[in-house]
């Protein structure tokens, strides 16, 4: 019976085994197609065969022929996720197996980076570079707002609890420590019938009768500002501070507006 040689040709990124076979007329023969790590079979043809899994089986051999295979490197998608307070760009990237890619992390005003993680990467400055990519993965960026603290002190007799609203809300006895995001705030004290608000620090000076004051919180996480206030019982009901007026611990309502 006639015999024929079935040769093979494999491109970069994989192999065909065996590299050739001697086959009787009318018979078939199988070959194992093995991509290298990080590659896949792109095309395979020749000798009237068909591929099942990684096995390529020729058709009935009637003459010398060649089985040819090409391989292609795997590509993967690196996605991104960013919380409020910043961005990461680009939003995604397509990367070859074993390659790396970089993203730029941008922080909005009054925010900071809490963490950047995923894809075995590392952050240097504002650039996050992945590790070697071996599959689809996601870079996750978390931002948070910076905080400052406004401390409100109360002078005079008794305890003057504060209630307050603004970027944060709550209540407490003096002093009231209120976490604010950096910026300029107008602090308005609610009026109480029959009482005068005085002695605020910073200005206006001691002795003035005021209805509000301002505090500026600057910088970032550790920024602080302080207001000191007194609520005076307007005994005479004349709207000014008299010697007969006295300090009392009447609750104050405090609004903080950026």
GROMACS .gro file of C-alpha atoms in nm:
model
  258
    1UNK     CA    1   0.000   0.000   0.000
    2UNK     CA    2   0.122   0.350  -0.069
    3UNK     CA    3   0.239   0.562   0.224
    4UNK     CA    4   0.253   0.937   0.240
    5UNK     CA    5   0.421   1.189   0.471
    6UNK     CA    6   0.200   1.436   0.656
    7UNK     CA    7   0.420   1.731   0.755
    8UNK     CA    8   0.337   2.010   1.001
    9UNK     CA    9   0.405   2.382   1.026
   10UNK     CA   10   0.351   2.570   1.353
   11UNK     CA   11   0.378   2.946   1.393
   12UNK     CA   12   0.516   3.126   1.696
   13UNK     CA   13   0.321   3.073   2.015
   14UNK     CA   14   0.256   2.701   1.999
   15UNK     CA   15   0.352   2.357   1.873
   16UNK     CA   16   0.214   2.058   1.680
   17UNK     CA   17   0.294   1.705   1.792
   18UNK     CA   18   0.418   1.491   1.630
   19UNK     CA   19   0.598   1.713   1.382
   20UNK     CA   20   0.521   1.466   1.100
   21UNK     CA   21   0.362   1.127   1.038
   22UNK     CA   22   0.381   0.853   0.771
   23UNK     CA   23   0.030   0.740   0.681
   24UNK     CA   24  -0.110   0.460   0.464
   25UNK     CA   25  -0.323   0.556   0.168
   26UNK     CA   26  -0.681   0.622   0.279
   27UNK     CA   27  -0.599   0.639   0.651
   28UNK     CA   28  -0.618   0.936   0.888
   29UNK     CA   29  -0.383   1.057   1.159
   30UNK     CA   30  -0.422   1.287   1.461
   31UNK     CA   31  -0.200   1.571   1.580
   32UNK     CA   32  -0.201   1.749   1.915
   33UNK     CA   33  -0.207   2.128   1.894
   34UNK     CA   34  -0.057   2.294   2.203
   35UNK     CA   35  -0.059   2.673   2.238
   36UNK     CA   36   0.209   2.824   2.459
   37UNK     CA   37   0.098   2.982   2.788
   38UNK     CA   38  -0.090   3.299   2.713
   39UNK     CA   39  -0.168   3.202   2.354
   40UNK     CA   40  -0.456   3.038   2.171
   41UNK     CA   41  -0.507   2.865   1.836
   42UNK     CA   42  -0.581   3.126   1.568
   43UNK     CA   43  -0.605   2.907   1.256
   44UNK     CA   44  -0.543   2.547   1.159
   45UNK     CA   45  -0.583   2.384   0.822
   46UNK     CA   46  -0.451   2.123   0.581
   47UNK     CA   47  -0.496   1.761   0.481
   48UNK     CA   48  -0.876   1.787   0.487
   49UNK     CA   49  -0.882   1.766   0.865
   50UNK     CA   50  -1.090   1.903   1.153
   51UNK     CA   51  -1.015   2.031   1.504
   52UNK     CA   52  -1.182   1.895   1.818
   53UNK     CA   53  -1.048   2.048   2.134
   54UNK     CA   54  -0.672   2.043   2.088
   55UNK     CA   55  -0.672   1.742   1.853
   56UNK     CA   56  -0.656   1.793   1.477
   57UNK     CA   57  -0.743   1.480   1.277
   58UNK     CA   58  -0.667   1.468   0.907
   59UNK     CA   59  -0.906   1.346   0.643
   60UNK     CA   60  -0.828   1.030   0.442
   61UNK     CA   61  -0.472   1.072   0.316
   62UNK     CA   62  -0.423   1.030  -0.060
   63UNK     CA   63  -0.095   1.216  -0.098
   64UNK     CA   64   0.169   1.412   0.090
   65UNK     CA   65   0.026   1.717   0.262
   66UNK     CA   66   0.091   1.965   0.543
   67UNK     CA   67  -0.102   2.059   0.857
   68UNK     CA   68  -0.045   2.429   0.937
   69UNK     CA   69  -0.135   2.611   1.259
   70UNK     CA   70  -0.100   2.971   1.368
   71UNK     CA   71  -0.133   3.106   1.721
   72UNK     CA   72  -0.227   3.445   1.869
   73UNK     CA   73  -0.154   3.599   2.206
   74UNK     CA   74  -0.446   3.625   2.449
   75UNK     CA   75  -0.583   3.971   2.524
   76UNK     CA   76  -0.768   4.072   2.840
   77UNK     CA   77  -0.980   4.364   2.953
   78UNK     CA   78  -0.870   4.572   3.250
   79UNK     CA   79  -1.179   4.757   3.376
   80UNK     CA   80  -1.190   5.041   3.629
   81UNK     CA   81  -1.422   5.157   3.904
   82UNK     CA   82  -1.406   5.495   4.082
   83UNK     CA   83  -1.614   5.624   4.373
   84UNK     CA   84  -1.733   5.983   4.400
   85UNK     CA   85  -1.452   6.233   4.446
   86UNK     CA   86  -1.227   6.156   4.153
   87UNK     CA   87  -1.173   5.977   3.825
   88UNK     CA   88  -0.947   5.716   3.673
   89UNK     CA   89  -0.851   5.725   3.308
   90UNK     CA   90  -0.873   5.555   3.073
   91UNK     CA   91  -1.187   5.377   3.195
   92UNK     CA   92  -1.063   5.046   3.052
   93UNK     CA   93  -0.775   4.898   2.857
   94UNK     CA   94  -0.711   4.591   2.643
   95UNK     CA   95  -0.381   4.427   2.736
   96UNK     CA   96  -0.183   4.136   2.595
   97UNK     CA   97  -0.107   3.839   2.818
   98UNK     CA   98   0.188   3.923   3.040
   99UNK     CA   99   0.172   4.294   2.960
  100UNK     CA  100   0.107   4.582   3.198
  101UNK     CA  101  -0.091   4.903   3.161
  102UNK     CA  102  -0.113   5.233   3.347
  103UNK     CA  103  -0.400   5.453   3.462
  104UNK     CA  104  -0.408   5.815   3.578
  105UNK     CA  105  -0.591   5.879   3.906
  106UNK     CA  106  -0.732   6.233   3.938
  107UNK     CA  107  -0.865   6.365   4.269
  108UNK     CA  108  -1.143   6.626   4.292
  109UNK     CA  109  -1.102   6.933   4.513
  110UNK     CA  110  -1.143   6.860   4.886
  111UNK     CA  111  -1.104   6.484   4.834
  112UNK     CA  112  -0.818   6.241   4.881
  113UNK     CA  113  -0.735   5.888   4.769
  114UNK     CA  114  -0.829   5.622   5.021
  115UNK     CA  115  -0.711   5.325   4.816
  116UNK     CA  116  -0.635   5.203   4.467
  117UNK     CA  117  -0.628   4.827   4.426
  118UNK     CA  118  -0.670   4.545   4.178
  119UNK     CA  119  -0.475   4.370   3.903
  120UNK     CA  120  -0.171   4.337   4.132
  121UNK     CA  121  -0.072   4.695   4.067
  122UNK     CA  122   0.093   4.979   4.254
  123UNK     CA  123   0.038   5.354   4.281
  124UNK     CA  124   0.320   5.604   4.224
  125UNK     CA  125   0.206   5.962   4.249
  126UNK     CA  126  -0.108   5.977   4.039
  127UNK     CA  127  -0.016   5.680   3.818
  128UNK     CA  128  -0.142   5.328   3.891
  129UNK     CA  129   0.042   5.056   3.702
  130UNK     CA  130  -0.091   4.701   3.694
  131UNK     CA  131   0.112   4.389   3.742
  132UNK     CA  132   0.151   4.138   3.458
  133UNK     CA  133  -0.197   4.073   3.321
  134UNK     CA  134  -0.303   3.708   3.301
  135UNK     CA  135  -0.682   3.750   3.294
  136UNK     CA  136  -0.963   4.003   3.306
  137UNK     CA  137  -0.946   4.220   3.619
  138UNK     CA  138  -1.063   4.552   3.764
  139UNK     CA  139  -0.877   4.847   3.917
  140UNK     CA  140  -1.088   4.992   4.201
  141UNK     CA  141  -1.029   5.347   4.322
  142UNK     CA  142  -1.187   5.481   4.643
  143UNK     CA  143  -1.191   5.851   4.732
  144UNK     CA  144  -1.316   6.030   5.044
  145UNK     CA  145  -1.375   6.391   5.138
  146UNK     CA  146  -1.122   6.571   5.352
  147UNK     CA  147  -1.242   6.682   5.694
  148UNK     CA  148  -1.176   6.980   5.916
  149UNK     CA  149  -1.321   7.048   6.260
  150UNK     CA  150  -1.518   7.348   6.379
  151UNK     CA  151  -1.514   7.371   6.759
  152UNK     CA  152  -1.789   7.579   6.920
  153UNK     CA  153  -1.731   7.683   7.281
  154UNK     CA  154  -1.996   7.832   7.509
  155UNK     CA  155  -1.925   8.073   7.794
  156UNK     CA  156  -2.147   8.165   8.085
  157UNK     CA  157  -2.344   7.982   8.349
  158UNK     CA  158  -2.489   7.640   8.294
  159UNK     CA  159  -2.447   7.401   8.006
  160UNK     CA  160  -2.561   7.518   7.663
  161UNK     CA  161  -2.626   7.221   7.437
  162UNK     CA  162  -2.591   7.273   7.065
  163UNK     CA  163  -2.792   7.129   6.782
  164UNK     CA  164  -2.642   7.180   6.440
  165UNK     CA  165  -2.700   7.105   6.075
  166UNK     CA  166  -2.477   7.132   5.772
  167UNK     CA  167  -2.239   6.890   5.601
  168UNK     CA  168  -2.285   6.682   5.918
  169UNK     CA  169  -2.567   6.696   6.172
  170UNK     CA  170  -2.602   6.617   6.539
  171UNK     CA  171  -2.606   6.761   6.887
  172UNK     CA  172  -2.387   6.782   7.194
  173UNK     CA  173  -2.289   6.981   7.499
  174UNK     CA  174  -2.017   7.243   7.490
  175UNK     CA  175  -1.783   7.241   7.325
  176UNK     CA  176  -1.947   7.108   7.009
  177UNK     CA  177  -1.700   6.952   6.768
  178UNK     CA  178  -1.841   6.948   6.416
  179UNK     CA  179  -1.662   6.781   6.127
  180UNK     CA  180  -1.667   6.995   5.816
  181UNK     CA  181  -1.516   6.963   5.472
  182UNK     CA  182  -1.252   7.229   5.399
  183UNK     CA  183  -1.398   7.556   5.275
  184UNK     CA  184  -1.554   7.876   5.401
  185UNK     CA  185  -1.859   7.844   5.623
  186UNK     CA  186  -2.112   8.090   5.757
  187UNK     CA  187  -2.216   7.984   6.104
  188UNK     CA  188  -2.559   8.118   6.196
  189UNK     CA  189  -2.693   8.085   6.551
  190UNK     CA  190  -3.067   8.054   6.589
  191UNK     CA  191  -3.237   8.332   6.780
  192UNK     CA  192  -3.403   8.264   7.115
  193UNK     CA  193  -3.674   8.507   7.227
  194UNK     CA  194  -3.556   8.724   7.516
  195UNK     CA  195  -3.188   8.642   7.474
  196UNK     CA  196  -2.886   8.807   7.315
  197UNK     CA  197  -2.592   8.636   7.147
  198UNK     CA  198  -2.258   8.793   7.234
  199UNK     CA  199  -1.887   8.732   7.288
  200UNK     CA  200  -1.808   8.552   6.963
  201UNK     CA  201  -1.451   8.473   6.875
  202UNK     CA  202  -1.321   8.547   6.615
  203UNK     CA  203  -1.466   8.902   6.566
  204UNK     CA  204  -1.691   9.079   6.642
  205UNK     CA  205  -1.531   9.194   6.970
  206UNK     CA  206  -1.652   9.106   7.318
  207UNK     CA  207  -1.958   9.304   7.416
  208UNK     CA  208  -2.107   9.339   7.069
  209UNK     CA  209  -2.451   9.200   7.002
  210UNK     CA  210  -2.444   8.972   6.700
  211UNK     CA  211  -2.675   8.737   6.516
  212UNK     CA  212  -2.416   8.536   6.325
  213UNK     CA  213  -2.046   8.482   6.278
  214UNK     CA  214  -1.823   8.323   6.017
  215UNK     CA  215  -1.557   8.057   6.036
  216UNK     CA  216  -1.323   7.945   5.762
  217UNK     CA  217  -1.196   7.589   5.751
  218UNK     CA  218  -0.890   7.561   5.529
  219UNK     CA  219  -0.627   7.304   5.436
  220UNK     CA  220  -0.719   6.942   5.460
  221UNK     CA  221  -0.774   6.664   5.708
  222UNK     CA  222  -0.656   6.835   6.027
  223UNK     CA  223  -0.786   7.187   5.963
  224UNK     CA  224  -0.964   7.349   6.258
  225UNK     CA  225  -1.148   7.669   6.345
  226UNK     CA  226  -1.299   7.782   6.674
  227UNK     CA  227  -1.597   8.001   6.768
  228UNK     CA  228  -1.670   8.104   7.126
  229UNK     CA  229  -2.023   8.226   7.200
  230UNK     CA  230  -2.232   8.341   7.493
  231UNK     CA  231  -2.608   8.355   7.517
  232UNK     CA  232  -2.719   8.639   7.747
  233UNK     CA  233  -3.058   8.670   7.914
  234UNK     CA  234  -3.187   9.013   7.807
  235UNK     CA  235  -3.346   9.091   8.144
  236UNK     CA  236  -3.445   9.443   8.045
  237UNK     CA  237  -3.572   9.341   7.705
  238UNK     CA  238  -3.397   9.632   7.536
  239UNK     CA  239  -3.189   9.435   7.287
  240UNK     CA  240  -2.852   9.535   7.430
  241UNK     CA  241  -2.622   9.390   7.693
  242UNK     CA  242  -2.686   9.558   8.032
  243UNK     CA  243  -2.513   9.497   8.368
  244UNK     CA  244  -2.829   9.323   8.488
  245UNK     CA  245  -2.829   9.072   8.204
  246UNK     CA  246  -2.695   8.731   8.295
  247UNK     CA  247  -2.548   8.425   8.126
  248UNK     CA  248  -2.775   8.123   8.100
  249UNK     CA  249  -2.745   7.783   7.950
  250UNK     CA  250  -3.017   7.811   7.688
  251UNK     CA  251  -2.986   7.567   7.399
  252UNK     CA  252  -2.855   7.713   7.073
  253UNK     CA  253  -2.941   7.608   6.721
  254UNK     CA  254  -2.637   7.618   6.494
  255UNK     CA  255  -2.648   7.609   6.113
  256UNK     CA  256  -2.326   7.557   5.913
  257UNK     CA  257  -2.349   7.652   5.550
  258UNK     CA  258  -2.063   7.612   5.300
   0.00000   0.00000   0.00000
